[in-house]
PDB file of C-alpha atoms in Angstrom:
ATOM      1  CA  MET A 178       0.039   0.013   0.109  1.00 44.00           C
ATOM      2  CA  ILE A 179       2.758   2.379   1.038  1.00 42.00           C
ATOM      3  CA  ASN A 180       4.622   1.517  -2.279  1.00 47.00           C
ATOM      4  CA  GLU A 181       1.500   2.317  -4.296  1.00 51.00           C
ATOM      5  CA  ARG A 182       1.116   5.662  -2.511  1.00 48.00           C
ATOM      6  CA  MET A 183       4.883   6.377  -3.085  1.00 45.00           C
ATOM      7  CA  ASN A 184       4.398   5.858  -6.769  1.00 46.00           C
ATOM      8  CA  GLU A 185       1.453   8.250  -6.767  1.00 49.00           C
ATOM      9  CA  LEU A 186       3.618  10.728  -5.001  1.00 43.00           C
ATOM     10  CA  ILE A 187       6.481  10.422  -7.456  1.00 44.00           C
ATOM     11  CA  MET A 188       3.969  11.153 -10.349  1.00 42.00           C
ATOM     12  CA  SER A 189       2.485  14.098  -8.472  1.00 55.00           C
ATOM     13  CA  ASN A 190       5.799  16.064  -8.432  1.00 72.00           C
ATOM     14  CA  ARG A 191       4.837  17.544  -5.128  1.00 88.00           C
ATOM     15  CA  LEU A 192       7.670  19.585  -3.650  1.00 95.00           C
ATOM     16  CA  ILE A 193       9.299  18.705  -0.224  1.00 97.00           C
ATOM     17  CA  ILE A 194      10.930  21.692   1.391  1.00 98.00           C
ATOM     18  CA  GLY A 195      13.333  21.101   4.294  1.00 98.00           C
ATOM     19  CA  LEU A 196      14.430  24.060   6.455  1.00 98.00           C
ATOM     20  CA  ASP A 197      17.262  23.671   9.050  1.00 96.00           C
ATOM     21  CA  GLY A 198      16.774  26.859  11.081  1.00 92.00           C
ATOM     22  CA  GLY A 199      19.827  27.546  13.228  1.00 74.00           C
ATOM     23  CA  GLY A 200      21.243  30.328  15.309  1.00 69.00           C
ATOM     24  CA  THR A 201      23.645  31.496  12.532  1.00 78.00           C
ATOM     25  CA  LYS A 202      21.977  30.476   9.307  1.00 90.00           C
ATOM     26  CA  THR A 203      18.915  28.692   7.777  1.00 96.00           C
ATOM     27  CA  ARG A 204      19.602  26.104   5.242  1.00 97.00           C
ATOM     28  CA  VAL A 205      16.805  25.345   2.715  1.00 98.00           C
ATOM     29  CA  MET A 206      16.678  22.274   0.593  1.00 98.00           C
ATOM     30  CA  VAL A 207      13.967  21.268  -1.909  1.00 98.00           C
ATOM     31  CA  LYS A 208      13.339  17.890  -3.562  1.00 96.00           C
ATOM     32  CA  GLU A 209      10.379  16.144  -5.177  1.00 91.00           C
ATOM     33  CA  ARG A 210      10.943  12.968  -3.404  1.00 86.00           C
ATOM     34  CA  GLN A 211      13.377  11.700  -0.747  1.00 86.00           C
ATOM     35  CA  ASP A 212      15.699   9.885  -3.197  1.00 85.00           C
ATOM     36  CA  GLY A 213      15.214  12.467  -5.976  1.00 87.00           C
ATOM     37  CA  GLU A 214      17.669  15.201  -7.118  1.00 93.00           C
ATOM     38  CA  ILE A 215      18.160  18.278  -5.173  1.00 96.00           C
ATOM     39  CA  LEU A 216      16.299  21.089  -6.773  1.00 97.00           C
ATOM     40  CA  PHE A 217      17.358  23.831  -4.393  1.00 98.00           C
ATOM     41  CA  ASP A 218      19.858  24.182  -1.716  1.00 98.00           C
ATOM     42  CA  GLN A 219      20.804  27.618  -0.243  1.00 98.00           C
ATOM     43  CA  ASN A 220      21.574  29.387   3.017  1.00 97.00           C
ATOM     44  CA  PHE A 221      19.687  32.328   4.422  1.00 97.00           C
ATOM     45  CA  GLY A 222      19.850  34.366   7.636  1.00 94.00           C
ATOM     46  CA  MET A 223      19.370  32.926  11.038  1.00 90.00           C
ATOM     47  CA  SER A 224      15.743  31.981  12.069  1.00 91.00           C
ATOM     48  CA  ASN A 225      16.007  31.098  15.773  1.00 85.00           C
ATOM     49  CA  TYR A 226      13.598  33.527  17.391  1.00 86.00           C
ATOM     50  CA  ASN A 227      15.428  33.247  20.692  1.00 78.00           C
ATOM     51  CA  ASN A 228      18.281  34.998  18.941  1.00 78.00           C
ATOM     52  CA  ILE A 229      16.525  37.416  16.562  1.00 85.00           C
ATOM     53  CA  GLY A 230      13.240  37.853  18.285  1.00 87.00           C
ATOM     54  CA  VAL A 231       9.788  37.002  16.912  1.00 90.00           C
ATOM     55  CA  GLU A 232       9.763  40.132  14.852  1.00 92.00           C
ATOM     56  CA  GLY A 233      12.944  38.972  13.140  1.00 92.00           C
ATOM     57  CA  LEU A 234      11.507  35.783  11.733  1.00 95.00           C
ATOM     58  CA  LYS A 235       9.219  37.312   9.015  1.00 96.00           C
ATOM     59  CA  PRO A 236      12.017  39.111   7.046  1.00 96.00           C
ATOM     60  CA  VAL A 237      14.037  35.767   6.820  1.00 96.00           C
ATOM     61  CA  PHE A 238      11.057  33.752   5.894  1.00 97.00           C
ATOM     62  CA  CYS A 239       9.872  36.372   3.316  1.00 98.00           C
ATOM     63  CA  GLU A 240      13.305  36.130   1.713  1.00 98.00           C
ATOM     64  CA  ILE A 241      13.114  32.384   1.606  1.00 98.00           C
ATOM     65  CA  TYR A 242       9.615  32.491   0.232  1.00 98.00           C
ATOM     66  CA  GLU A 243      10.539  34.898  -2.567  1.00 98.00           C
ATOM     67  CA  ALA A 244      13.497  32.830  -3.553  1.00 98.00           C
ATOM     68  CA  LEU A 245      11.434  29.657  -3.690  1.00 98.00           C
ATOM     69  CA  PHE A 246       8.610  31.235  -5.530  1.00 97.00           C
ATOM     70  CA  THR A 247      10.961  32.642  -8.143  1.00 97.00           C
ATOM     71  CA  CYS A 248      12.240  29.036  -8.753  1.00 96.00           C
ATOM     72  CA  PHE A 249       8.910  27.014  -8.346  1.00 96.00           C
ATOM     73  CA  GLN A 250       5.995  29.415  -8.909  1.00 96.00           C
ATOM     74  CA  GLU A 251       2.618  27.768  -8.324  1.00 93.00           C
ATOM     75  CA  GLN A 252       4.222  24.480  -7.344  1.00 94.00           C
ATOM     76  CA  LEU A 253       4.998  26.094  -4.018  1.00 95.00           C
ATOM     77  CA  GLN A 254       1.218  26.147  -3.048  1.00 93.00           C
ATOM     78  CA  ASP A 255       0.967  22.440  -2.891  1.00 93.00           C
ATOM     79  CA  ALA A 256       4.307  21.745  -1.284  1.00 96.00           C
ATOM     80  CA  ILE A 257       5.187  20.293   2.089  1.00 96.00           C
ATOM     81  CA  LEU A 258       7.391  22.309   4.239  1.00 98.00           C
ATOM     82  CA  VAL A 259       9.183  20.949   7.378  1.00 98.00           C
ATOM     83  CA  LEU A 260      11.064  23.432   9.487  1.00 98.00           C
ATOM     84  CA  GLY A 261      13.349  22.252  12.350  1.00 96.00           C
ATOM     85  CA  SER A 262      14.599  25.005  14.596  1.00 93.00           C
ATOM     86  CA  ALA A 263      16.337  25.280  17.930  1.00 81.00           C
ATOM     87  CA  GLY A 264      14.102  26.348  20.849  1.00 77.00           C
ATOM     88  CA  VAL A 265      10.918  24.546  19.544  1.00 87.00           C
ATOM     89  CA  ASP A 266      10.156  22.936  22.804  1.00 79.00           C
ATOM     90  CA  ARG A 267       6.507  23.876  23.551  1.00 88.00           C
ATOM     91  CA  PRO A 268       3.295  24.286  21.495  1.00 92.00           C
ATOM     92  CA  LYS A 269       3.611  28.108  21.754  1.00 94.00           C
ATOM     93  CA  ASP A 270       6.951  27.910  20.033  1.00 94.00           C
ATOM     94  CA  VAL A 271       5.470  25.915  17.167  1.00 96.00           C
ATOM     95  CA  GLU A 272       2.590  28.564  16.817  1.00 97.00           C
ATOM     96  CA  ILE A 273       5.155  31.384  16.658  1.00 96.00           C
ATOM     97  CA  TYR A 274       6.908  29.688  13.681  1.00 97.00           C
ATOM     98  CA  LEU A 275       3.728  28.708  11.888  1.00 97.00           C
ATOM     99  CA  THR A 276       2.402  32.290  12.218  1.00 97.00           C
ATOM    100  CA  ALA A 277       5.549  33.763  10.868  1.00 97.00           C
ATOM    101  CA  LEU A 278       5.730  31.287   7.898  1.00 98.00           C
ATOM    102  CA  LYS A 279       2.064  31.975   6.906  1.00 98.00           C
ATOM    103  CA  GLU A 280       2.608  35.727   7.261  1.00 97.00           C
ATOM    104  CA  SER A 281       5.606  35.425   5.008  1.00 97.00           C
ATOM    105  CA  GLY A 282       3.414  33.952   2.177  1.00 97.00           C
ATOM    106  CA  PHE A 283       3.623  30.167   2.761  1.00 98.00           C
ATOM    107  CA  THR A 284       0.220  28.561   2.141  1.00 96.00           C
ATOM    108  CA  CYS A 285       1.400  25.051   1.737  1.00 96.00           C
ATOM    109  CA  HIS A 286       1.348  22.198   4.362  1.00 96.00           C
ATOM    110  CA  LEU A 287       3.541  23.199   7.307  1.00 97.00           C
ATOM    111  CA  GLU A 288       5.333  21.059  10.025  1.00 96.00           C
ATOM    112  CA  VAL A 289       7.497  22.604  12.723  1.00 97.00           C
ATOM    113  CA  VAL A 290       9.760  20.565  14.939  1.00 95.00           C
ATOM    114  CA  ASN A 291      12.821  20.974  17.129  1.00 90.00           C
ATOM    115  CA  ASP A 292      16.113  20.978  15.216  1.00 90.00           C
ATOM    116  CA  ALA A 293      17.260  18.075  17.247  1.00 90.00           C
ATOM    117  CA  GLU A 294      14.440  15.943  15.583  1.00 94.00           C
ATOM    118  CA  ILE A 295      15.517  16.632  12.020  1.00 96.00           C
ATOM    119  CA  ALA A 296      19.141  16.096  13.063  1.00 94.00           C
ATOM    120  CA  LEU A 297      18.031  12.680  14.669  1.00 96.00           C
ATOM    121  CA  VAL A 298      16.134  11.689  11.588  1.00 97.00           C
ATOM    122  CA  GLY A 299      19.062  12.783   9.252  1.00 96.00           C
ATOM    123  CA  GLY A 300      21.660  11.218  11.564  1.00 96.00           C
ATOM    124  CA  ASN A 301      19.962   7.856  11.503  1.00 96.00           C
ATOM    125  CA  GLY A 302      18.301   7.886   8.270  1.00 95.00           C
ATOM    126  CA  ASP A 303      14.790   7.531   9.868  1.00 94.00           C
ATOM    127  CA  ARG A 304      12.923   8.250  13.059  1.00 93.00           C
ATOM    128  CA  LYS A 305      14.738   5.780  15.225  1.00 96.00           C
ATOM    129  CA  ASP A 306      17.666   5.330  17.690  1.00 98.00           C
ATOM    130  CA  ALA A 307      19.184   8.351  19.177  1.00 98.00           C
ATOM    131  CA  LEU A 308      21.275  11.527  18.513  1.00 97.00           C
ATOM    132  CA  MET A 309      23.701  13.583  20.637  1.00 97.00           C
ATOM    133  CA  ILE A 310      24.430  17.257  19.734  1.00 93.00           C
ATOM    134  CA  ALA A 311      27.216  18.952  21.651  1.00 95.00           C
ATOM    135  CA  GLY A 312      28.358  22.362  20.225  1.00 92.00           C
ATOM    136  CA  THR A 313      27.477  25.814  21.729  1.00 90.00           C
ATOM    137  CA  GLY A 314      24.645  23.963  23.512  1.00 91.00           C
ATOM    138  CA  SER A 315      23.784  20.247  24.013  1.00 93.00           C
ATOM    139  CA  ILE A 316      20.867  17.693  23.881  1.00 94.00           C
ATOM    140  CA  VAL A 317      20.355  14.011  23.497  1.00 97.00           C
ATOM    141  CA  VAL A 318      17.172  12.807  21.771  1.00 96.00           C
ATOM    142  CA  GLY A 319      15.914   9.393  21.000  1.00 98.00           C
ATOM    143  CA  VAL A 320      12.879   7.372  19.916  1.00 97.00           C
ATOM    144  CA  ASP A 321      11.203   4.986  22.409  1.00 96.00           C
ATOM    145  CA  SER A 322       9.509   1.629  21.766  1.00 94.00           C
ATOM    146  CA  LYS A 323       6.132   3.529  21.063  1.00 94.00           C
ATOM    147  CA  GLY A 324       7.766   5.782  18.501  1.00 93.00           C
ATOM    148  CA  LYS A 325       7.744   8.823  20.734  1.00 94.00           C
ATOM    149  CA  ILE A 326      10.523  11.385  20.661  1.00 93.00           C
ATOM    150  CA  VAL A 327      12.233  11.638  24.026  1.00 96.00           C
ATOM    151  CA  ARG A 328      14.952  14.003  25.152  1.00 94.00           C
ATOM    152  CA  SER A 329      17.576  14.421  27.816  1.00 96.00           C
ATOM    153  CA  GLY A 330      18.981  17.982  28.318  1.00 95.00           C
ATOM    154  CA  GLY A 331      18.863  20.932  26.024  1.00 89.00           C
ATOM    155  CA  TRP A 332      17.056  23.160  28.394  1.00 89.00           C
ATOM    156  CA  GLY A 333      19.325  26.157  27.987  1.00 86.00           C
ATOM    157  CA  GLY A 334      22.610  27.209  29.493  1.00 90.00           C
ATOM    158  CA  LEU A 335      21.360  28.391  32.850  1.00 91.00           C
ATOM    159  CA  ILE A 336      20.046  24.946  33.860  1.00 94.00           C
ATOM    160  CA  SER A 337      21.202  22.458  31.306  1.00 94.00           C
ATOM    161  CA  ASP A 338      23.232  22.138  28.039  1.00 95.00           C
ATOM    162  CA  GLU A 339      25.616  19.782  29.744  1.00 97.00           C
ATOM    163  CA  GLY A 340      28.965  19.128  28.167  1.00 98.00           C
ATOM    164  CA  SER A 341      28.437  22.108  25.752  1.00 97.00           C
ATOM    165  CA  GLY A 342      30.849  24.800  24.656  1.00 97.00           C
ATOM    166  CA  PHE A 343      28.990  27.339  26.746  1.00 96.00           C
ATOM    167  CA  GLN A 344      29.308  25.251  29.942  1.00 98.00           C
ATOM    168  CA  ILE A 345      33.069  24.699  29.329  1.00 99.00           C
ATOM    169  CA  GLY A 346      33.593  28.472  28.591  1.00 98.00           C
ATOM    170  CA  ARG A 347      31.430  29.529  31.588  1.00 97.00           C
ATOM    171  CA  HIS A 348      33.393  27.294  34.058  1.00 98.00           C
ATOM    172  CA  ALA A 349      36.653  28.477  32.443  1.00 99.00           C
ATOM    173  CA  ILE A 350      35.803  32.090  33.098  1.00 98.00           C
ATOM    174  CA  ALA A 351      34.771  31.111  36.680  1.00 98.00           C
ATOM    175  CA  ALA A 352      38.250  29.484  37.064  1.00 98.00           C
ATOM    176  CA  VAL A 353      39.919  32.731  36.002  1.00 98.00           C
ATOM    177  CA  MET A 354      38.011  34.617  38.525  1.00 98.00           C
ATOM    178  CA  GLN A 355      38.833  32.054  41.203  1.00 98.00           C
ATOM    179  CA  GLU A 356      42.511  32.450  40.353  1.00 98.00           C
ATOM    180  CA  TYR A 357      42.123  36.218  40.578  1.00 98.00           C
ATOM    181  CA  ASP A 358      40.687  35.798  44.113  1.00 98.00           C
ATOM    182  CA  LYS A 359      43.485  33.422  44.978  1.00 98.00           C
ATOM    183  CA  VAL A 360      41.084  30.530  45.499  1.00 98.00           C
ATOM    184  CA  ILE A 361      42.850  28.237  43.038  1.00 97.00           C
ATOM    185  CA  ALA A 362      46.325  27.979  41.601  1.00 97.00           C
ATOM    186  CA  PRO A 363      47.063  29.964  38.374  1.00 98.00           C
ATOM    187  CA  THR A 364      45.822  28.334  35.127  1.00 98.00           C
ATOM    188  CA  SER A 365      47.710  28.168  31.863  1.00 98.00           C
ATOM    189  CA  PHE A 366      44.759  29.623  30.016  1.00 99.00           C
ATOM    190  CA  THR A 367      44.132  32.783  31.935  1.00 98.00           C
ATOM    191  CA  GLU A 368      46.076  35.148  29.741  1.00 98.00           C
ATOM    192  CA  LYS A 369      44.830  33.526  26.597  1.00 98.00           C
ATOM    193  CA  LEU A 370      41.166  33.925  27.729  1.00 98.00           C
ATOM    194  CA  LEU A 371      41.770  37.639  28.456  1.00 98.00           C
ATOM    195  CA  ALA A 372      43.369  38.093  25.091  1.00 98.00           C
ATOM    196  CA  HIS A 373      40.545  36.195  23.361  1.00 98.00           C
ATOM    197  CA  PHE A 374      37.948  38.462  24.854  1.00 97.00           C
ATOM    198  CA  GLN A 375      40.150  41.505  24.471  1.00 97.00           C
ATOM    199  CA  LEU A 376      40.156  42.246  28.228  1.00 97.00           C
ATOM    200  CA  THR A 377      43.012  43.622  30.255  1.00 97.00           C
ATOM    201  CA  SER A 378      41.823  42.425  33.683  1.00 97.00           C
ATOM    202  CA  PRO A 379      39.539  39.475  34.891  1.00 97.00           C
ATOM    203  CA  GLU A 380      37.312  42.205  36.459  1.00 96.00           C
ATOM    204  CA  GLU A 381      36.246  43.136  33.006  1.00 96.00           C
ATOM    205  CA  PHE A 382      34.342  39.886  32.578  1.00 96.00           C
ATOM    206  CA  ILE A 383      31.647  41.435  34.648  1.00 94.00           C
ATOM    207  CA  ASP A 384      30.910  43.823  31.757  1.00 92.00           C
ATOM    208  CA  LEU A 385      31.237  41.010  29.265  1.00 90.00           C
ATOM    209  CA  LEU A 386      28.688  38.740  31.011  1.00 92.00           C
ATOM    210  CA  TYR A 387      26.295  41.035  32.750  1.00 91.00           C
ATOM    211  CA  LEU A 388      25.770  44.187  30.679  1.00 84.00           C
ATOM    212  CA  GLU A 389      24.130  42.550  27.687  1.00 78.00           C
ATOM    213  CA  ASP A 390      20.340  42.088  27.510  1.00 76.00           C
ATOM    214  CA  LYS A 391      20.590  38.327  27.152  1.00 78.00           C
ATOM    215  CA  LEU A 392      23.105  35.703  28.126  1.00 82.00           C
ATOM    216  CA  PRO A 393      26.050  35.840  25.778  1.00 89.00           C
ATOM    217  CA  VAL A 394      26.017  32.158  25.052  1.00 89.00           C
ATOM    218  CA  ASP A 395      27.848  32.109  21.709  1.00 89.00           C
ATOM    219  CA  LYS A 396      30.466  34.641  23.048  1.00 93.00           C
ATOM    220  CA  VAL A 397      31.268  32.430  26.086  1.00 96.00           C
ATOM    221  CA  ALA A 398      31.281  29.238  24.044  1.00 96.00           C
ATOM    222  CA  SER A 399      33.786  30.765  21.624  1.00 96.00           C
ATOM    223  CA  CYS A 400      36.582  30.298  24.039  1.00 98.00           C
ATOM    224  CA  THR A 401      36.199  26.444  24.194  1.00 98.00           C
ATOM    225  CA  PRO A 402      39.075  25.625  21.900  1.00 98.00           C
ATOM    226  CA  ILE A 403      41.401  27.400  24.255  1.00 99.00           C
ATOM    227  CA  ILE A 404      40.277  25.188  27.224  1.00 99.00           C
ATOM    228  CA  LEU A 405      40.341  22.058  25.234  1.00 98.00           C
ATOM    229  CA  GLU A 406      44.018  22.802  24.249  1.00 98.00           C
ATOM    230  CA  ALA A 407      44.872  23.387  27.860  1.00 99.00           C
ATOM    231  CA  TRP A 408      43.132  20.146  28.893  1.00 98.00           C
ATOM    232  CA  ALA A 409      45.107  18.185  26.243  1.00 97.00           C
ATOM    233  CA  LYS A 410      48.376  19.797  27.670  1.00 98.00           C
ATOM    234  CA  GLY A 411      47.460  18.739  31.175  1.00 98.00           C
ATOM    235  CA  ASP A 412      46.272  21.917  32.842  1.00 98.00           C
ATOM    236  CA  GLU A 413      44.587  20.948  36.111  1.00 98.00           C
ATOM    237  CA  ALA A 414      41.824  23.465  36.041  1.00 98.00           C
ATOM    238  CA  ALA A 415      40.982  22.631  32.358  1.00 99.00           C
ATOM    239  CA  ARG A 416      41.018  18.933  33.228  1.00 98.00           C
ATOM    240  CA  THR A 417      38.541  19.496  36.093  1.00 98.00           C
ATOM    241  CA  ILE A 418      36.296  21.413  33.840  1.00 99.00           C
ATOM    242  CA  VAL A 419      36.359  19.183  30.798  1.00 99.00           C
ATOM    243  CA  GLU A 420      36.234  15.939  32.626  1.00 98.00           C
ATOM    244  CA  ALA A 421      33.239  17.087  34.538  1.00 98.00           C
ATOM    245  CA  GLU A 422      31.304  18.175  31.428  1.00 98.00           C
ATOM    246  CA  LEU A 423      32.204  14.806  29.762  1.00 98.00           C
ATOM    247  CA  GLU A 424      30.691  13.019  32.739  1.00 98.00           C
ATOM    248  CA  LYS A 425      27.540  15.116  32.465  1.00 98.00           C
ATOM    249  CA  LEU A 426      27.194  14.183  28.785  1.00 98.00           C
ATOM    250  CA  VAL A 427      27.460  10.482  29.559  1.00 98.00           C
ATOM    251  CA  ARG A 428      24.613  10.987  32.166  1.00 98.00           C
ATOM    252  CA  LEU A 429      22.444  12.473  29.411  1.00 98.00           C
ATOM    253  CA  VAL A 430      22.899   9.374  27.281  1.00 98.00           C
ATOM    254  CA  VAL A 431      22.166   7.108  30.253  1.00 98.00           C
ATOM    255  CA  GLY A 432      18.947   9.189  30.844  1.00 98.00           C
ATOM    256  CA  ILE A 433      17.933   8.861  27.079  1.00 98.00           C
ATOM    257  CA  SER A 434      18.656   5.056  27.439  1.00 98.00           C
ATOM    258  CA  ARG A 435      16.270   4.869  30.385  1.00 98.00           C
ATOM    259  CA  GLN A 436      13.621   6.751  28.498  1.00 98.00           C
ATOM    260  CA  MET A 437      13.956   4.576  25.447  1.00 98.00           C
ATOM    261  CA  GLY A 438      13.780   1.355  27.497  1.00 96.00           C
ATOM    262  CA  SER A 439      16.967   0.053  25.791  1.00 96.00           C
ATOM    263  CA  GLY A 440      20.650  -0.047  26.258  1.00 96.00           C
ATOM    264  CA  LYS A 441      21.416  -1.142  22.677  1.00 97.00           C
ATOM    265  CA  PHE A 442      20.957   1.600  19.924  1.00 97.00           C
ATOM    266  CA  ARG A 443      22.814   3.670  17.378  1.00 97.00           C
ATOM    267  CA  LEU A 444      23.891   7.066  18.761  1.00 98.00           C
ATOM    268  CA  SER A 445      24.798   9.490  15.926  1.00 96.00           C
ATOM    269  CA  VAL A 446      26.650  12.527  17.061  1.00 95.00           C
ATOM    270  CA  ALA A 447      26.657  16.133  15.797  1.00 90.00           C
ATOM    271  CA  GLY A 448      28.005  19.523  16.980  1.00 89.00           C
ATOM    272  CA  SER A 449      31.510  21.030  16.820  1.00 91.00           C
ATOM    273  CA  LEU A 450      32.705  19.482  20.101  1.00 94.00           C
ATOM    274  CA  LEU A 451      32.027  15.946  18.779  1.00 93.00           C
ATOM    275  CA  THR A 452      32.925  16.512  15.077  1.00 90.00           C
ATOM    276  CA  LYS A 453      35.935  18.833  15.342  1.00 92.00           C
ATOM    277  CA  SER A 454      37.646  17.840  18.737  1.00 94.00           C
ATOM    278  CA  THR A 455      38.997  14.222  18.392  1.00 95.00           C
ATOM    279  CA  ASP A 456      40.181  14.274  21.998  1.00 97.00           C
ATOM    280  CA  TYR A 457      36.897  15.274  23.418  1.00 98.00           C
ATOM    281  CA  PHE A 458      34.956  12.802  21.231  1.00 96.00           C
ATOM    282  CA  GLY A 459      37.387  10.052  21.839  1.00 96.00           C
ATOM    283  CA  THR A 460      37.241  10.456  25.707  1.00 97.00           C
ATOM    284  CA  LEU A 461      33.443  10.521  25.484  1.00 97.00           C
ATOM    285  CA  LYS A 462      33.368   7.249  23.640  1.00 97.00           C
ATOM    286  CA  GLU A 463      35.642   5.661  26.161  1.00 97.00           C
ATOM    287  CA  LYS A 464      33.445   6.868  29.105  1.00 98.00           C
ATOM    288  CA  LEU A 465      30.156   5.667  27.373  1.00 98.00           C
ATOM    289  CA  ARG A 466      31.697   2.299  26.582  1.00 97.00           C
ATOM    290  CA  VAL A 467      32.068   1.650  30.222  1.00 98.00           C
ATOM    291  CA  VAL A 468      28.442   2.321  31.232  1.00 98.00           C
ATOM    292  CA  LEU A 469      26.640   1.564  27.932  1.00 98.00           C
ATOM    293  CA  PRO A 470      28.761  -1.005  26.023  1.00 98.00           C
ATOM    294  CA  HIS A 471      26.186  -1.884  23.431  1.00 97.00           C
ATOM    295  CA  VAL A 472      25.561   1.680  22.168  1.00 97.00           C
ATOM    296  CA  GLU A 473      27.029   2.203  18.733  1.00 95.00           C
ATOM    297  CA  ILE A 474      28.427   5.656  18.367  1.00 95.00           C
ATOM    298  CA  SER A 475      28.552   6.820  14.684  1.00 92.00           C
ATOM    299  CA  PRO A 476      28.839   9.955  12.604  1.00 91.00           C
ATOM    300  CA  PRO A 477      25.429  11.075  11.138  1.00 94.00           C
ATOM    301  CA  LEU A 478      24.329   9.604   7.917  1.00 96.00           C
ATOM    302  CA  TYR A 479      22.872  12.724   6.510  1.00 96.00           C
ATOM    303  CA  ASP A 480      22.743  16.476   7.302  1.00 94.00           C
ATOM    304  CA  PRO A 481      19.794  17.729   9.419  1.00 94.00           C
ATOM    305  CA  VAL A 482      18.153  19.465   6.486  1.00 97.00           C
ATOM    306  CA  PHE A 483      17.927  16.019   4.780  1.00 97.00           C
ATOM    307  CA  GLY A 484      16.223  14.879   8.042  1.00 97.00           C
ATOM    308  CA  ALA A 485      13.536  17.517   7.326  1.00 97.00           C
ATOM    309  CA  ILE A 486      13.269  16.138   3.805  1.00 97.00           C
ATOM    310  CA  ILE A 487      12.701  12.545   5.197  1.00 96.00           C
ATOM    311  CA  ILE A 488       9.991  13.837   7.517  1.00 96.00           C
ATOM    312  CA  GLY A 489       8.273  15.677   4.691  1.00 95.00           C
ATOM    313  CA  ALA A 490       8.443  12.421   2.587  1.00 94.00           C
ATOM    314  CA  ARG A 491       6.739  10.472   5.377  1.00 91.00           C
ATOM    315  CA  VAL A 492       3.947  13.147   5.725  1.00 89.00           C
ATOM    316  CA  GLN A 493       3.646  13.131   1.984  1.00 79.00           C
ATOM    317  CA  VAL A 494       2.742   9.440   1.754  1.00 75.00           C
ATOM    318  CA  ASN A 495       0.758   9.536   5.016  1.00 68.00           C
ATOM    319  CA  THR A 496       2.789   6.905   6.675  1.00 46.00           C
ATOM    320  CA  ASN A 497       2.415   7.064  10.512  1.00 43.00           C
ATOM    321  CA  TYR A 498       5.160   9.436  11.177  1.00 52.00           C
ATOM    322  CA  GLU A 499       3.871  10.454  14.550  1.00 54.00           C
TER     323      GLU A 499
END
């Protein structure tokens, strides 16, 4: 039955539009079917309303709509659009994005999910197994035995985002202040952090952290490579920070394992800390192997934007995606 419907789909030439809406850019991909050729693949401005505000969404989505309409004209009306964006955690978040998309001209079928969900589907090729993201922030998501998406972490830098660049950077700045107060021994990264943030004294971290209207997450996370380098060279303060955050990441995976009801699954990984730092990723694998020996840690099969395409294809043939 599904094959028959898929054949009907292929003949219908209905567009599938995938949007990966991040804090720095929004990647847009268009295909006519999951295994078809890529008809459109471009980057636009950021579309995370936690970064640009609700009022900042419409200009980005209008630009995307105009570019797509120029290419596809009336085909756009019957398309299926799937947007995955950071910060989509509650029904009100979904409504904010749906409203912005509609006000920008989109009249087609719209689906809005968390960006971790499209990364999960892209990472594993389907809505199954689990995914860990550790970059500026962090989250682990998985699919339980009933097909429900479950999550561990990812609740923002003040209360969560364990093992992330923000947490490593935050604790590193705290260590610099503790050194300044003679609480701990001097670190090897203090001067490098001051230079990185263009500060002349640790006291100036107060202005850096507290005078902005919102938590400077990206700015704090930007110093993570300095701390990872110090950790690799044996700095005690860096070791304490990094090892603690790695342990917290492991606990997130243990939590998702409990929610999934399984200790055997594929865990695809994404985010700069896991894809660009071989030491961080390697140590994480060693720690996970001790507590969850049957978890297979692997790089993602596809990009998150292709995960949005896969979700759109499932919606298109009315398979039971939910």
